[in-house]
Amino acid sequence: DTAVSQTPKYLVTQMGNDKSIKCEQNLGHDTMYWYKQDSKKFLKIMFSYNNKELIINETVPNRFSPKSPDKAHLNLHINSLELGDSAVYFCASSQEPQPDYNEQFFGPGTRLTVL
Amino acid sequence: RKEVEQDPGPFNVPEGATVAFNCTYSNSASQSFFWYRQDCRKEPKLLMSVYSSGNEDGRFTAQLNRASQYISLLIRDSKLSDSATYLCVVTRGTGRRALTFGSGTRLQVQP
């Protein structure tokens, strides 16, 4: 019954490694997002996909690469992890009728710790 | 200047108190406004949307002043379960848009 799920929930890894976080939504939404919440609890958009098409790409290092195999999935791959990548990563989804705006539903988050 | 600014708190209030949170945003093109709630180590969840005419949902009242680019949330008769971080959220403007979050105001309701 989970609407937006993420795996893994916790990820501890060494600097320089490559890791992936997976996200799936079963709400039938057409738009998915990745957010990063840093140690100061500030939530910031990283990427957004609409029907597998990248529509928002913030000034995120190109070590971060999102991939959307279908509209229910949006994965995040991170190369050459750095200490500053330690944060909680939230996936979210929404249905975006224009011109209105709908609620975004968030996954439980993935807590990434880079040692 | 941050796109969305909030007083970080914490606001420590007794049960039953009325508490008000304020927020200002810098992008005059923002179209939609929300308050989200985030419990400790959990994901954000929508508390309520905010409309220009003001809107109420039980003990919660939200107000928007577009001219001043100011948003408020009033919580009446605070409960212990209201303890959380309240995030002021705006959209960026027209077109495909994501949410811009304030850093949140932490509320601690005490018995």
Short mmCIF file of C-alpha atoms in Angstrom, two decimals:
data_model
loop_
_atom_site.label_atom_id
_atom_site.label_comp_id
_atom_site.label_asym_id
_atom_site.label_seq_id
_atom_site.Cartn_x
_atom_site.Cartn_y
_atom_site.Cartn_z
CA ASP A 1 0.00 0.00 0.00
CA THR A 2 3.03 2.30 0.19
CA ALA A 3 2.45 5.22 -2.19
CA VAL A 4 6.06 6.31 -2.72
CA SER A 5 8.78 3.90 -1.70
CA GLN A 6 12.54 4.27 -1.67
CA THR A 7 15.36 1.80 -1.22
CA PRO A 8 17.55 1.63 0.65
CA LYS A 9 16.39 3.49 3.74
CA TYR A 10 19.96 3.83 5.03
CA LEU A 11 23.16 3.85 3.02
CA VAL A 12 26.62 4.10 4.56
CA THR A 13 29.53 4.09 2.17
CA GLN A 14 33.09 5.23 1.64
CA MET A 15 34.19 8.32 -0.26
CA GLY A 16 34.81 7.63 -3.92
CA ASN A 17 32.24 4.83 -4.22
CA ASP A 18 29.31 4.78 -6.65
CA LYS A 19 25.83 4.13 -5.29
CA SER A 20 22.22 4.14 -6.44
CA ILE A 21 18.93 4.94 -4.73
CA LYS A 22 15.68 3.62 -6.16
CA CYS A 23 12.25 5.17 -6.04
CA GLU A 24 8.88 3.81 -7.08
CA GLN A 25 5.39 5.29 -6.88
CA ASN A 26 2.12 3.41 -7.29
CA LEU A 27 -0.10 6.48 -7.42
CA GLY A 28 -0.23 6.69 -11.20
CA HIS A 29 1.39 10.12 -11.11
CA ASP A 30 3.23 11.45 -14.13
CA THR A 31 5.82 13.62 -12.38
CA MET A 32 8.57 12.53 -10.02
CA TYR A 33 11.24 14.45 -8.14
CA TRP A 34 14.43 14.07 -6.16
CA TYR A 35 15.07 16.40 -3.23
CA LYS A 36 18.09 16.67 -0.95
CA GLN A 37 17.73 17.60 2.73
CA ASP A 38 21.04 18.63 4.23
CA SER A 39 22.19 18.72 7.85
CA LYS A 40 20.50 22.10 8.33
CA LYS A 41 17.20 20.46 7.32
CA PHE A 42 16.96 22.55 4.17
CA LEU A 43 15.03 20.68 1.44
CA LYS A 44 16.14 21.49 -2.08
CA ILE A 45 14.97 20.24 -5.47
CA MET A 46 17.55 18.34 -7.52
CA PHE A 47 15.67 16.86 -10.47
CA SER A 48 12.19 16.43 -11.83
CA TYR A 49 10.89 14.05 -14.49
CA ASN A 50 7.56 14.16 -16.28
CA ASN A 51 6.59 11.00 -18.14
CA LYS A 52 10.26 9.90 -18.24
CA GLU A 53 11.39 13.28 -19.56
CA LEU A 54 13.79 15.43 -17.52
CA ILE A 55 12.13 18.80 -16.90
CA ILE A 56 14.07 20.24 -14.00
CA ASN A 57 17.80 19.87 -13.48
CA GLU A 58 19.14 22.13 -10.79
CA THR A 59 22.80 23.04 -10.41
CA VAL A 60 23.67 19.60 -9.18
CA PRO A 61 27.14 18.13 -9.81
CA ASN A 62 27.15 15.85 -12.84
CA ARG A 63 28.20 13.02 -10.52
CA PHE A 64 24.46 12.79 -9.86
CA SER A 65 22.52 11.15 -12.66
CA PRO A 66 18.80 10.43 -12.48
CA LYS A 67 17.26 7.69 -14.57
CA SER A 68 13.58 7.08 -15.23
CA PRO A 69 12.92 3.71 -16.88
CA ASP A 70 9.17 4.35 -16.76
CA LYS A 71 6.90 6.95 -15.21
CA ALA A 72 6.52 4.96 -11.98
CA HIS A 73 10.25 4.83 -11.28
CA LEU A 74 12.94 7.45 -10.80
CA ASN A 75 16.35 6.26 -9.67
CA LEU A 76 19.32 8.33 -8.60
CA HIS A 77 22.87 7.23 -9.30
CA ILE A 78 25.76 9.00 -7.60
CA ASN A 79 29.35 8.57 -8.77
CA SER A 80 32.51 9.27 -6.79
CA LEU A 81 30.71 10.02 -3.55
CA GLU A 82 32.02 12.92 -1.45
CA LEU A 83 31.62 13.77 2.22
CA GLY A 84 29.32 16.66 1.30
CA ASP A 85 26.88 14.25 -0.33
CA SER A 86 25.85 13.05 3.13
CA ALA A 87 22.19 14.01 3.48
CA VAL A 88 18.69 12.61 3.36
CA TYR A 89 17.42 12.16 -0.20
CA PHE A 90 13.67 12.28 -0.71
CA CYS A 91 11.81 11.10 -3.76
CA ALA A 92 8.38 12.61 -4.44
CA SER A 93 5.62 12.37 -7.01
CA SER A 94 2.64 14.40 -8.11
CA GLN A 95 0.06 14.68 -10.84
CA GLU A 96 0.46 17.97 -12.62
CA PRO A 97 -2.64 19.22 -14.34
CA GLN A 98 -2.11 22.67 -15.74
CA PRO A 99 -2.63 25.38 -14.62
CA ASP A 100 -3.43 23.97 -11.18
CA TYR A 101 -0.92 22.43 -8.89
CA ASN A 102 -1.28 19.28 -6.87
CA GLU A 103 0.14 17.95 -3.65
CA GLN A 104 3.49 16.21 -3.81
CA PHE A 105 3.75 12.89 -2.01
CA PHE A 106 7.12 12.09 -0.51
CA GLY A 107 8.87 8.81 0.03
CA PRO A 108 10.31 7.97 3.47
CA GLY A 109 13.78 9.21 2.52
CA THR A 110 17.18 7.60 2.13
CA ARG A 111 19.74 8.62 4.71
CA LEU A 112 23.12 8.63 2.98
CA THR A 113 26.28 8.80 5.06
CA VAL A 114 29.61 9.11 3.29
CA LEU A 115 32.65 8.26 5.42
CA ARG B 1 18.39 36.34 0.11
CA LYS B 2 16.71 32.94 0.52
CA GLU B 3 13.72 32.27 -1.73
CA VAL B 4 11.57 31.36 1.27
CA GLU B 5 12.40 32.62 4.74
CA GLN B 6 11.06 31.36 8.02
CA ASP B 7 11.92 31.85 11.67
CA PRO B 8 13.61 28.54 12.59
CA GLY B 9 12.31 28.59 16.16
CA PRO B 10 12.00 26.48 18.17
CA PHE B 11 8.66 27.65 19.44
CA ASN B 12 8.02 26.05 22.81
CA VAL B 13 4.38 26.44 23.80
CA PRO B 14 2.08 24.81 26.37
CA GLU B 15 -0.81 22.63 25.31
CA GLY B 16 -3.84 24.71 24.43
CA ALA B 17 -1.83 27.71 23.31
CA THR B 18 -2.29 29.54 20.04
CA VAL B 19 0.84 29.85 17.96
CA ALA B 20 1.52 31.70 14.70
CA PHE B 21 4.22 31.08 12.11
CA ASN B 22 5.23 33.55 9.44
CA CYS B 23 6.99 33.17 6.16
CA THR B 24 8.11 35.49 3.36
CA TYR B 25 8.96 34.55 -0.21
CA SER B 26 10.99 36.42 -2.78
CA ASN B 27 9.62 35.23 -6.13
CA SER B 28 6.63 37.36 -7.04
CA ALA B 29 5.83 34.88 -9.85
CA SER B 30 5.05 32.10 -7.35
CA GLN B 31 1.60 30.73 -8.04
CA SER B 32 0.82 28.24 -5.31
CA PHE B 33 1.52 28.18 -1.61
CA PHE B 34 1.45 25.48 1.03
CA TRP B 35 2.29 24.51 4.53
CA TYR B 36 3.91 21.10 4.91
CA ARG B 37 4.59 19.34 8.17
CA GLN B 38 7.67 17.23 8.83
CA ASP B 39 7.99 15.04 11.88
CA CYS B 40 11.44 14.16 13.17
CA ARG B 41 13.23 11.80 10.77
CA LYS B 42 10.14 11.51 8.55
CA GLU B 43 9.12 12.79 5.17
CA PRO B 44 7.27 16.08 4.64
CA LYS B 45 3.49 15.82 4.33
CA LEU B 46 1.04 18.39 3.09
CA LEU B 47 -0.75 20.16 5.93
CA MET B 48 -2.76 22.59 3.85
CA SER B 49 -2.76 24.75 0.78
CA VAL B 50 -2.87 28.52 1.24
CA TYR B 51 -5.29 30.71 -0.69
CA SER B 52 -5.46 34.48 -1.04
CA SER B 53 -8.85 34.54 0.64
CA GLY B 54 -7.46 32.70 3.64
CA ASN B 55 -8.52 29.20 4.55
CA GLU B 56 -9.18 27.17 7.64
CA ASP B 57 -8.93 23.47 8.38
CA GLY B 58 -10.06 22.69 11.91
CA ARG B 59 -7.59 24.31 14.29
CA PHE B 60 -5.35 25.51 11.46
CA THR B 61 -5.76 28.79 9.59
CA ALA B 62 -3.56 29.89 6.72
CA GLN B 63 -3.33 33.35 5.21
CA LEU B 64 -1.60 34.71 2.13
CA ASN B 65 -0.75 38.32 1.35
CA ARG B 66 0.49 38.46 -2.23
CA ALA B 67 1.29 42.17 -2.10
CA SER B 68 3.63 41.67 0.85
CA GLN B 69 4.69 38.18 -0.28
CA TYR B 70 3.86 36.91 3.16
CA ILE B 71 2.28 33.67 4.34
CA SER B 72 1.11 32.75 7.81
CA LEU B 73 -0.12 29.71 9.71
CA LEU B 74 -2.10 29.92 12.91
CA ILE B 75 -2.58 26.88 15.14
CA ARG B 76 -5.22 27.15 17.83
CA ASP B 77 -5.56 24.93 20.90
CA SER B 78 -2.17 23.29 20.36
CA LYS B 79 -1.91 19.55 20.97
CA LEU B 80 1.15 17.52 21.87
CA SER B 81 0.79 15.84 18.49
CA ASP B 82 1.29 19.19 16.74
CA SER B 83 4.98 19.06 17.70
CA ALA B 84 6.83 18.99 14.38
CA THR B 85 8.63 21.23 11.91
CA TYR B 86 6.35 23.35 9.74
CA LEU B 87 7.64 24.08 6.27
CA CYS B 88 6.49 27.05 4.25
CA VAL B 89 6.44 26.04 0.59
CA VAL B 90 5.90 27.93 -2.65
CA THR B 91 6.02 27.03 -6.30
CA ARG B 92 8.49 28.82 -8.49
CA GLY B 93 6.20 30.27 -11.06
CA THR B 94 4.57 29.18 -14.26
CA GLY B 95 5.28 26.06 -16.23
CA ARG B 96 6.71 22.83 -14.93
CA ARG B 97 7.74 23.65 -11.43
CA ALA B 98 9.02 22.12 -8.27
CA LEU B 99 8.46 23.20 -4.72
CA THR B 100 10.73 25.67 -2.98
CA PHE B 101 10.88 24.97 0.73
CA GLY B 102 11.64 27.23 3.62
CA SER B 103 14.01 25.80 6.20
CA GLY B 104 11.10 25.20 8.56
CA THR B 105 9.93 26.37 11.96
CA ARG B 106 10.14 23.85 14.75
CA LEU B 107 7.22 23.65 17.17
CA GLN B 108 7.41 21.87 20.50
CA VAL B 109 4.13 21.64 22.41
CA GLN B 110 4.67 20.88 26.06
CA PRO B 111 2.27 19.28 28.55
#
